[in-house]
Amino acid sequence: MFGQFDQISSLDLVAHVIQVALTPIFLLSGSATLLNVFSTRLARVADRADQITKAIEESETDETTDLIRQLIHLRRRSIALDAAVLLCAVAAAATCASVFTLFVGALRNSTVASVVFTTFGIAIACTISAIGAFTAEMLMAGSGVRAEMAAKRRSSEQV
């Protein structure tokens, strides 16, 4: 009987570790989704920068100043997106470290709560920071669109 009891409790322990490890996996999935969003936004910024660069080559000197200002704005957006990507990647790595620590801790029967707490805390802090950087980029994108619309409105009023 004792052999069966030990097998059941060890099976319960493994099942519990897997259940606990699923929580960080949801954060990892969310981080992957955020990285996809960030890369899409970065591609749009790069496409717009290419358009502006071509327009600078073909423009007159009056338009060049405005186009260079737009290019500077796109540079700030790309820096914000770089920060978001970096923070999200660190969050994903810390999440993986949390899951790995849970499994190693279960195998060694040691207390690893402080390591799990630290790595999962880093993952959450980096995810929040990545969302903050992405929000900053979105706000810059919105203000850039509004500035572009205002410039077009001013140029159409002059005609």
PDB file of N, CA and C in Angstrom, residues 18-28 95 99 120:
ATOM      1  N   ILE A  18       3.014  21.130 -12.914  1.00  0.00           N
ATOM      2  CA  ILE A  18       2.566  21.473 -14.270  1.00  0.00           C
ATOM      3  C   ILE A  18       1.469  22.528 -14.218  1.00  0.00           C
ATOM      4  N   GLN A  19       0.533  22.396 -13.290  1.00  0.00           N
ATOM      5  CA  GLN A  19      -0.529  23.395 -13.149  1.00  0.00           C
ATOM      6  C   GLN A  19       0.039  24.760 -12.788  1.00  0.00           C
ATOM      7  N   VAL A  20       0.980  24.791 -11.876  1.00  0.00           N
ATOM      8  CA  VAL A  20       1.594  26.051 -11.466  1.00  0.00           C
ATOM      9  C   VAL A  20       2.399  26.654 -12.619  1.00  0.00           C
ATOM     10  N   ALA A  21       3.022  25.803 -13.417  1.00  0.00           N
ATOM     11  CA  ALA A  21       3.831  26.287 -14.538  1.00  0.00           C
ATOM     12  C   ALA A  21       2.984  26.861 -15.663  1.00  0.00           C
ATOM     13  N   LEU A  22       1.707  26.516 -15.706  1.00  0.00           N
ATOM     14  CA  LEU A  22       0.844  27.033 -16.770  1.00  0.00           C
ATOM     15  C   LEU A  22       0.601  28.536 -16.648  1.00  0.00           C
ATOM     16  N   THR A  23       0.575  29.070 -15.454  1.00  0.00           N
ATOM     17  CA  THR A  23       0.346  30.504 -15.280  1.00  0.00           C
ATOM     18  C   THR A  23       1.410  31.332 -15.993  1.00  0.00           C
ATOM     19  N   PRO A  24       2.704  31.047 -15.788  1.00  0.00           N
ATOM     20  CA  PRO A  24       3.700  31.813 -16.538  1.00  0.00           C
ATOM     21  C   PRO A  24       3.617  31.591 -18.047  1.00  0.00           C
ATOM     22  N   ILE A  25       3.150  30.428 -18.461  1.00  0.00           N
ATOM     23  CA  ILE A  25       3.050  30.159 -19.889  1.00  0.00           C
ATOM     24  C   ILE A  25       2.035  31.093 -20.539  1.00  0.00           C
ATOM     25  N   PHE A  26       0.973  31.454 -19.846  1.00  0.00           N
ATOM     26  CA  PHE A  26       0.018  32.425 -20.387  1.00  0.00           C
ATOM     27  C   PHE A  26       0.696  33.777 -20.576  1.00  0.00           C
ATOM     28  N   LEU A  27       1.547  34.173 -19.636  1.00  0.00           N
ATOM     29  CA  LEU A  27       2.300  35.413 -19.786  1.00  0.00           C
ATOM     30  C   LEU A  27       3.257  35.307 -20.968  1.00  0.00           C
ATOM     31  N   LEU A  28       3.862  34.148 -21.163  1.00  0.00           N
ATOM     32  CA  LEU A  28       4.755  33.946 -22.295  1.00  0.00           C
ATOM     33  C   LEU A  28       3.987  34.070 -23.613  1.00  0.00           C
ATOM     34  N   THR A  95      10.105  34.782 -17.855  1.00  0.00           N
ATOM     35  CA  THR A  95       8.996  33.843 -17.711  1.00  0.00           C
ATOM     36  C   THR A  95       9.488  32.412 -17.926  1.00  0.00           C
ATOM     37  N   VAL A  99       9.480  29.195 -15.243  1.00  0.00           N
ATOM     38  CA  VAL A  99       8.982  27.844 -15.509  1.00  0.00           C
ATOM     39  C   VAL A  99      10.098  26.824 -15.291  1.00  0.00           C
ATOM     40  N   PHE A 120       9.652  35.721 -12.080  1.00  0.00           N
ATOM     41  CA  PHE A 120       8.299  36.057 -12.511  1.00  0.00           C
ATOM     42  C   PHE A 120       8.030  37.546 -12.290  1.00  0.00           C
TER      43      PHE A 120
END
